[in-house]
Amino acid sequence: MSIHPPAKHYLWIWFLWLGIFYVSWFSLIHLTDAWQTTFDHWPMAVAMALGSYAAGSTPMGGGTVGFPVLVLLFDLPASLGRDFSFAVQSIGMVSASIFILVRRQPVAWPILKGATLGALFGTPLGIFFIAPSVPDLWVKVIFAIIWGSFGLLHLYRVNEISSHSGMTEFDEKWDHKLGFILGLGASALAVSVTGVGIDMVIYAALVLLCRADLKIAIPTSVIIMAFASLYGVVIKSVAGSWQPGVYENWLAAAPIVALGAPLGVFVVEFINRKYTLLIVATLCVGQLLWTCHNEYEALGFGGIALAFLAVGLCLLGFEKLRHWGAKLTEKDPSRL
């Protein structure tokens, strides 16, 4: 498996995409006379300026900021936060993915292809059969658990994660199967419920199991989240199951994230990714604590205890994955 990018870039394709998007966005606003609606939702645009940068420079999708802003700060339904994550990432993460691909940045293709195939089956399965049965309160809690555990992982493993160089290469068929299993499970159980998650799962497998460099792991996670988001938008549009309020917030945030996410991809090449990861990890842990505090009356002591138990189980899973990667590397030192 080759992870070395060719020298030639095709940035004109990304600029073409930006031109098509902004002309389409402006035409939509003008033809529907939605300028006032867009201006009224300026707080979401401001929030997604940070969210889109994080989406391009870390393995956390733009929904990592969009969801808690809508749900925790604006006190809107969690189902709205989930649907907004799909909508806004279908622009920001797609824009960042095009930027990554035309610049020929290294990507773990076998795992990415497997995860994409898994998401093809898992996303509709989750949207139609799993997400509708999850109460709004538990959508908030599941989101908090996923990203809280992810933040904690980086707070105590960031030095190790940021020190990897290259990538441990396994058999491509094995990588493909692993990607399929992870993509299927994450898209059905996490993406369909919270709007995010498959990027974190694939990233965790790459940095903990495959010992992948962040320059490989993060672009791969961005592309798989872009695919899952765009696919989710198509499914929800066909099914007509969008939550009220998503469109208005999307109008305000879309032109910001179209540039913000690729900017994150570009800028992070010139600064230490470790510090960016630490800042976002701290925010992830903060939203976990915030959710538990705000929902204490609804959850009670038992619900809070279960949430932290789930965080512990996620961390245990991460450590098992890391231990498995270490054992595989020990068996074949040439994979270091």
Short mmCIF file of C-alpha atoms in Angstrom, two decimals:
data_model
loop_
_atom_site.label_atom_id
_atom_site.label_comp_id
_atom_site.label_asym_id
_atom_site.label_seq_id
_atom_site.Cartn_x
_atom_site.Cartn_y
_atom_site.Cartn_z
CA MET A 1 0.00 0.00 0.00
CA SER A 2 1.51 3.32 -1.05
CA ILE A 3 1.01 6.32 1.19
CA HIS A 4 3.41 8.67 -0.59
CA PRO A 5 1.61 11.43 -2.52
CA PRO A 6 2.59 12.32 -6.09
CA ALA A 7 4.12 15.77 -6.48
CA LYS A 8 1.55 17.22 -8.89
CA HIS A 9 -1.42 19.08 -7.46
CA TYR A 10 -4.74 19.95 -9.07
CA LEU A 11 -5.91 22.90 -6.97
CA TRP A 12 -7.95 24.27 -9.87
CA ILE A 13 -10.52 21.53 -9.18
CA TRP A 14 -11.00 22.81 -5.62
CA PHE A 15 -11.31 26.42 -6.80
CA LEU A 16 -13.88 25.27 -9.37
CA TRP A 17 -15.86 23.55 -6.61
CA LEU A 18 -15.75 26.73 -4.49
CA GLY A 19 -16.96 28.81 -7.41
CA ILE A 20 -19.87 26.46 -8.10
CA PHE A 21 -20.81 26.34 -4.43
CA TYR A 22 -20.75 30.10 -3.80
CA VAL A 23 -22.67 30.89 -6.98
CA SER A 24 -25.27 28.28 -6.01
CA TRP A 25 -25.48 29.54 -2.41
CA PHE A 26 -25.83 33.18 -3.49
CA SER A 27 -28.46 32.27 -6.09
CA LEU A 28 -30.44 30.29 -3.52
CA ILE A 29 -30.38 33.20 -1.04
CA HIS A 30 -31.30 35.74 -3.70
CA LEU A 31 -34.07 33.76 -5.41
CA THR A 32 -35.77 32.83 -2.13
CA ASP A 33 -35.17 36.25 -0.57
CA ALA A 34 -33.57 34.59 2.45
CA TRP A 35 -31.05 37.31 3.34
CA GLN A 36 -32.78 38.24 6.59
CA THR A 37 -33.11 34.60 7.62
CA THR A 38 -29.41 34.09 7.00
CA PHE A 39 -28.44 37.20 8.99
CA ASP A 40 -30.72 36.17 11.86
CA HIS A 41 -28.69 32.99 12.29
CA TRP A 42 -25.28 34.70 12.40
CA PRO A 43 -24.36 33.08 15.79
CA MET A 44 -24.23 29.71 14.06
CA ALA A 45 -21.91 31.10 11.40
CA VAL A 46 -19.59 32.45 14.09
CA ALA A 47 -19.58 29.14 15.96
CA MET A 48 -18.85 27.17 12.80
CA ALA A 49 -15.85 29.36 12.00
CA LEU A 50 -14.16 27.49 14.87
CA GLY A 51 -15.97 24.24 14.12
CA SER A 52 -14.91 24.14 10.49
CA TYR A 53 -11.28 24.83 11.35
CA ALA A 54 -11.38 21.94 13.85
CA ALA A 55 -13.01 19.75 11.20
CA GLY A 56 -10.11 20.21 8.80
CA SER A 57 -7.25 20.15 11.29
CA THR A 58 -8.37 17.36 13.65
CA PRO A 59 -10.29 14.06 13.43
CA MET A 60 -13.35 15.80 14.91
CA GLY A 61 -16.04 16.73 12.38
CA GLY A 62 -17.65 20.16 12.23
CA GLY A 63 -20.64 18.70 14.05
CA THR A 64 -18.41 18.39 17.11
CA VAL A 65 -18.89 22.15 17.57
CA GLY A 66 -22.22 22.58 15.77
CA PHE A 67 -24.04 19.95 17.84
CA PRO A 68 -23.20 21.29 21.33
CA VAL A 69 -23.75 24.91 20.24
CA LEU A 70 -27.27 24.16 19.03
CA VAL A 71 -28.18 21.65 21.73
CA LEU A 72 -26.32 22.81 24.83
CA LEU A 73 -25.92 26.55 24.23
CA PHE A 74 -29.13 27.33 22.30
CA ASP A 75 -31.16 24.59 24.05
CA LEU A 76 -32.55 23.17 20.81
CA PRO A 77 -33.53 19.49 20.26
CA ALA A 78 -30.67 17.00 19.91
CA SER A 79 -32.27 15.66 16.72
CA LEU A 80 -31.82 19.14 15.23
CA GLY A 81 -28.15 19.11 16.25
CA ARG A 82 -27.69 15.73 14.58
CA ASP A 83 -29.37 16.78 11.33
CA PHE A 84 -27.44 20.05 11.27
CA SER A 85 -24.21 18.05 11.62
CA PHE A 86 -25.12 16.09 8.50
CA ALA A 87 -26.01 19.24 6.57
CA VAL A 88 -23.05 21.44 7.51
CA GLN A 89 -20.48 18.65 7.17
CA SER A 90 -21.78 17.87 3.69
CA ILE A 91 -20.29 21.23 2.73
CA GLY A 92 -17.32 21.72 5.07
CA MET A 93 -15.99 18.16 5.13
CA VAL A 94 -16.62 17.71 1.41
CA SER A 95 -14.73 20.94 0.68
CA ALA A 96 -11.85 19.80 2.91
CA SER A 97 -11.86 16.36 1.26
CA ILE A 98 -11.63 17.85 -2.23
CA PHE A 99 -8.76 20.02 -1.00
CA ILE A 100 -7.00 16.95 0.43
CA LEU A 101 -7.49 14.87 -2.70
CA VAL A 102 -6.40 17.49 -5.24
CA ARG A 103 -3.26 18.17 -3.20
CA ARG A 104 -2.56 14.42 -3.22
CA GLN A 105 -2.12 14.18 0.54
CA PRO A 106 -1.40 10.68 1.88
CA VAL A 107 -4.49 8.66 2.77
CA ALA A 108 -4.93 5.10 4.11
CA TRP A 109 -6.88 3.95 1.06
CA PRO A 110 -7.63 0.27 1.91
CA ILE A 111 -9.18 1.15 5.29
CA LEU A 112 -10.96 4.15 3.77
CA LYS A 113 -12.46 2.06 0.96
CA GLY A 114 -13.63 -0.58 3.43
CA ALA A 115 -15.14 2.04 5.74
CA THR A 116 -16.93 3.68 2.82
CA LEU A 117 -18.49 0.36 1.82
CA GLY A 118 -19.50 -0.27 5.44
CA ALA A 119 -21.09 3.19 5.67
CA LEU A 120 -23.12 2.48 2.51
CA PHE A 121 -24.98 -0.20 4.46
CA GLY A 122 -24.73 1.14 8.00
CA THR A 123 -25.94 4.72 7.46
CA PRO A 124 -29.43 3.93 6.11
CA LEU A 125 -29.77 1.06 8.59
CA GLY A 126 -29.09 3.44 11.46
CA ILE A 127 -31.16 6.36 10.14
CA PHE A 128 -34.27 4.27 9.51
CA PHE A 129 -34.17 1.66 12.27
CA ILE A 130 -31.90 2.81 15.12
CA ALA A 131 -31.99 6.61 15.40
CA PRO A 132 -35.83 6.87 15.62
CA SER A 133 -35.82 4.67 18.74
CA VAL A 134 -33.20 6.74 20.61
CA PRO A 135 -34.78 9.41 22.89
CA ASP A 136 -33.61 12.98 22.46
CA LEU A 137 -31.98 12.98 25.89
CA TRP A 138 -29.86 9.97 25.03
CA VAL A 139 -28.79 11.49 21.73
CA LYS A 140 -27.20 14.26 23.81
CA VAL A 141 -25.63 11.77 26.20
CA ILE A 142 -24.31 9.46 23.47
CA PHE A 143 -22.71 12.43 21.72
CA ALA A 144 -21.14 13.55 25.02
CA ILE A 145 -19.83 10.04 25.72
CA ILE A 146 -18.29 9.55 22.27
CA TRP A 147 -16.45 12.85 22.18
CA GLY A 148 -15.71 13.00 25.90
CA SER A 149 -13.90 9.67 25.73
CA PHE A 150 -12.13 10.78 22.56
CA GLY A 151 -10.98 13.95 24.30
CA LEU A 152 -9.70 12.04 27.32
CA LEU A 153 -7.77 9.67 25.06
CA HIS A 154 -5.89 12.61 23.58
CA LEU A 155 -5.26 14.30 26.90
CA TYR A 156 -3.24 11.33 28.15
CA ARG A 157 -1.99 9.80 24.86
CA VAL A 158 -1.36 12.90 22.75
CA ASN A 159 2.45 12.67 22.95
CA GLU A 160 2.43 9.10 21.69
CA ILE A 161 -0.21 9.74 19.02
CA SER A 162 1.55 12.82 17.67
CA SER A 163 4.94 11.07 17.55
CA HIS A 164 4.00 8.41 14.97
CA SER A 165 5.77 8.52 11.62
CA GLY A 166 4.56 6.72 8.53
CA MET A 167 2.17 3.85 9.12
CA THR A 168 2.26 0.19 10.06
CA GLU A 169 1.20 -1.60 6.87
CA PHE A 170 -0.81 -4.80 7.15
CA ASP A 171 -2.26 -6.90 4.35
CA GLU A 172 -4.54 -4.72 2.23
CA LYS A 173 -7.38 -7.27 2.37
CA TRP A 174 -7.12 -7.20 6.18
CA ASP A 175 -7.19 -3.39 6.16
CA HIS A 176 -10.24 -3.43 3.91
CA LYS A 177 -12.12 -5.87 6.16
CA LEU A 178 -11.23 -3.85 9.25
CA GLY A 179 -12.44 -0.66 7.59
CA PHE A 180 -15.70 -2.32 6.54
CA ILE A 181 -16.48 -3.60 10.04
CA LEU A 182 -15.65 -0.28 11.69
CA GLY A 183 -17.48 1.74 9.05
CA LEU A 184 -20.60 -0.42 9.29
CA GLY A 185 -20.75 -0.28 13.08
CA ALA A 186 -19.87 3.40 13.46
CA SER A 187 -22.26 4.64 10.78
CA ALA A 188 -25.17 2.59 12.14
CA LEU A 189 -24.64 3.24 15.85
CA ALA A 190 -22.95 6.67 16.00
CA VAL A 191 -23.39 8.67 12.79
CA SER A 192 -27.10 7.95 12.43
CA VAL A 193 -27.75 8.96 16.05
CA THR A 194 -25.43 11.96 16.54
CA GLY A 195 -24.34 12.98 13.03
CA VAL A 196 -20.67 12.27 13.82
CA GLY A 197 -18.49 9.36 14.94
CA ILE A 198 -17.23 7.36 11.99
CA ASP A 199 -14.29 9.74 11.60
CA MET A 200 -13.27 9.18 15.23
CA VAL A 201 -13.51 5.39 14.93
CA ILE A 202 -11.42 5.19 11.75
CA TYR A 203 -8.91 7.67 13.15
CA ALA A 204 -8.59 5.68 16.39
CA ALA A 205 -7.93 2.48 14.44
CA LEU A 206 -5.27 4.23 12.37
CA VAL A 207 -3.35 5.89 15.23
CA LEU A 208 -3.74 3.14 17.85
CA LEU A 209 -3.70 -0.04 15.79
CA CYS A 210 -1.76 0.97 12.68
CA ARG A 211 0.45 3.58 14.40
CA ALA A 212 -0.35 6.00 11.58
CA ASP A 213 1.13 9.45 11.30
CA LEU A 214 -1.42 12.21 11.96
CA LYS A 215 -0.74 13.46 8.43
CA ILE A 216 -2.29 10.20 7.21
CA ALA A 217 -4.91 9.54 9.90
CA ILE A 218 -6.57 12.97 9.93
CA PRO A 219 -7.09 13.32 6.14
CA THR A 220 -8.49 9.78 6.06
CA SER A 221 -10.94 10.61 8.87
CA VAL A 222 -11.99 13.82 7.10
CA ILE A 223 -12.81 11.99 3.87
CA ILE A 224 -14.86 9.22 5.51
CA MET A 225 -16.87 11.77 7.50
CA ALA A 226 -17.49 13.76 4.32
CA PHE A 227 -18.86 10.66 2.62
CA ALA A 228 -21.07 9.68 5.56
CA SER A 229 -22.42 13.23 5.88
CA LEU A 230 -23.19 13.62 2.18
CA TYR A 231 -24.80 10.17 2.11
CA GLY A 232 -26.83 11.05 5.19
CA VAL A 233 -28.05 14.25 3.50
CA VAL A 234 -29.20 12.27 0.46
CA ILE A 235 -31.03 9.69 2.61
CA LYS A 236 -32.75 12.28 4.80
CA SER A 237 -33.72 14.38 1.79
CA VAL A 238 -35.28 11.41 0.01
CA ALA A 239 -37.07 10.36 3.20
CA GLY A 240 -38.13 13.95 4.00
CA SER A 241 -37.08 13.55 7.63
CA TRP A 242 -35.21 16.83 8.25
CA GLN A 243 -35.79 18.58 11.57
CA PRO A 244 -37.22 22.13 11.41
CA GLY A 245 -34.51 24.77 11.71
CA VAL A 246 -31.72 22.87 10.00
CA TYR A 247 -32.04 24.73 6.70
CA GLU A 248 -31.92 28.21 8.27
CA ASN A 249 -28.81 27.42 10.30
CA TRP A 250 -27.22 25.77 7.28
CA LEU A 251 -27.74 28.89 5.16
CA ALA A 252 -25.72 30.95 7.63
CA ALA A 253 -22.97 28.40 8.28
CA ALA A 254 -22.40 26.86 4.82
CA PRO A 255 -20.35 29.70 3.29
CA ILE A 256 -18.14 29.76 6.37
CA VAL A 257 -17.37 26.04 6.51
CA ALA A 258 -16.72 25.76 2.76
CA LEU A 259 -13.53 27.75 3.39
CA GLY A 260 -12.94 27.07 7.09
CA ALA A 261 -12.44 23.31 6.87
CA PRO A 262 -9.90 23.44 4.01
CA LEU A 263 -8.18 26.29 5.86
CA GLY A 264 -7.78 23.92 8.82
CA VAL A 265 -6.23 21.31 6.52
CA PHE A 266 -3.77 23.89 5.19
CA VAL A 267 -2.83 25.78 8.36
CA VAL A 268 -2.21 22.69 10.47
CA GLU A 269 0.73 21.78 8.21
CA PHE A 270 2.61 24.80 9.59
CA ILE A 271 1.82 24.41 13.29
CA ASN A 272 2.18 21.58 15.79
CA ARG A 273 -0.92 19.38 15.55
CA LYS A 274 -0.41 18.41 19.17
CA TYR A 275 -1.59 21.77 20.49
CA THR A 276 -4.63 21.85 18.21
CA LEU A 277 -5.58 18.36 19.38
CA LEU A 278 -5.16 19.34 23.03
CA ILE A 279 -7.43 22.37 22.66
CA VAL A 280 -10.17 20.41 20.89
CA ALA A 281 -9.78 17.50 23.34
CA THR A 282 -10.32 19.88 26.24
CA LEU A 283 -13.50 21.17 24.57
CA CYS A 284 -14.70 17.58 24.11
CA VAL A 285 -14.23 16.80 27.80
CA GLY A 286 -15.82 20.12 28.71
CA GLN A 287 -18.99 19.34 26.75
CA LEU A 288 -19.21 15.95 28.50
CA LEU A 289 -19.16 17.64 31.90
CA TRP A 290 -21.54 20.35 30.70
CA THR A 291 -24.04 17.78 29.42
CA CYS A 292 -23.94 15.80 32.65
CA HIS A 293 -24.46 18.97 34.69
CA ASN A 294 -27.32 20.28 32.54
CA GLU A 295 -29.11 16.94 32.36
CA TYR A 296 -28.54 15.82 35.95
CA GLU A 297 -32.22 16.15 36.89
CA ALA A 298 -33.33 14.07 33.92
CA LEU A 299 -30.59 11.46 34.24
CA GLY A 300 -30.25 11.24 38.01
CA PHE A 301 -27.22 9.79 39.74
CA GLY A 302 -27.75 6.40 38.08
CA GLY A 303 -27.84 7.88 34.57
CA ILE A 304 -24.72 9.95 35.18
CA ALA A 305 -22.94 6.88 36.56
CA LEU A 306 -23.92 4.89 33.45
CA ALA A 307 -22.63 7.68 31.21
CA PHE A 308 -19.23 7.70 32.92
CA LEU A 309 -19.16 3.91 32.85
CA ALA A 310 -19.69 4.11 29.09
CA VAL A 311 -16.81 6.60 28.84
CA GLY A 312 -14.63 4.14 30.76
CA LEU A 313 -15.62 1.31 28.42
CA CYS A 314 -14.74 3.48 25.40
CA LEU A 315 -11.32 4.22 26.89
CA LEU A 316 -10.85 0.52 27.63
CA GLY A 317 -11.66 -0.22 23.99
CA PHE A 318 -9.09 2.34 22.87
CA GLU A 319 -6.45 0.75 25.10
CA LYS A 320 -7.28 -2.73 23.81
CA LEU A 321 -6.87 -1.44 20.26
CA ARG A 322 -3.53 0.12 21.18
CA HIS A 323 -2.36 -3.11 22.86
CA TRP A 324 -3.42 -5.13 19.82
CA GLY A 325 -1.43 -2.81 17.55
CA ALA A 326 1.64 -3.17 19.77
CA LYS A 327 1.42 -6.98 19.66
CA LEU A 328 1.07 -7.02 15.88
CA THR A 329 4.09 -4.75 15.55
CA GLU A 330 6.16 -6.92 17.91
CA LYS A 331 5.46 -9.97 15.78
CA ASP A 332 6.83 -8.18 12.73
CA PRO A 333 9.35 -5.44 13.68
CA SER A 334 9.65 -4.46 10.00
CA ARG A 335 6.20 -2.88 10.34
CA LEU A 336 7.50 -0.16 12.64
#
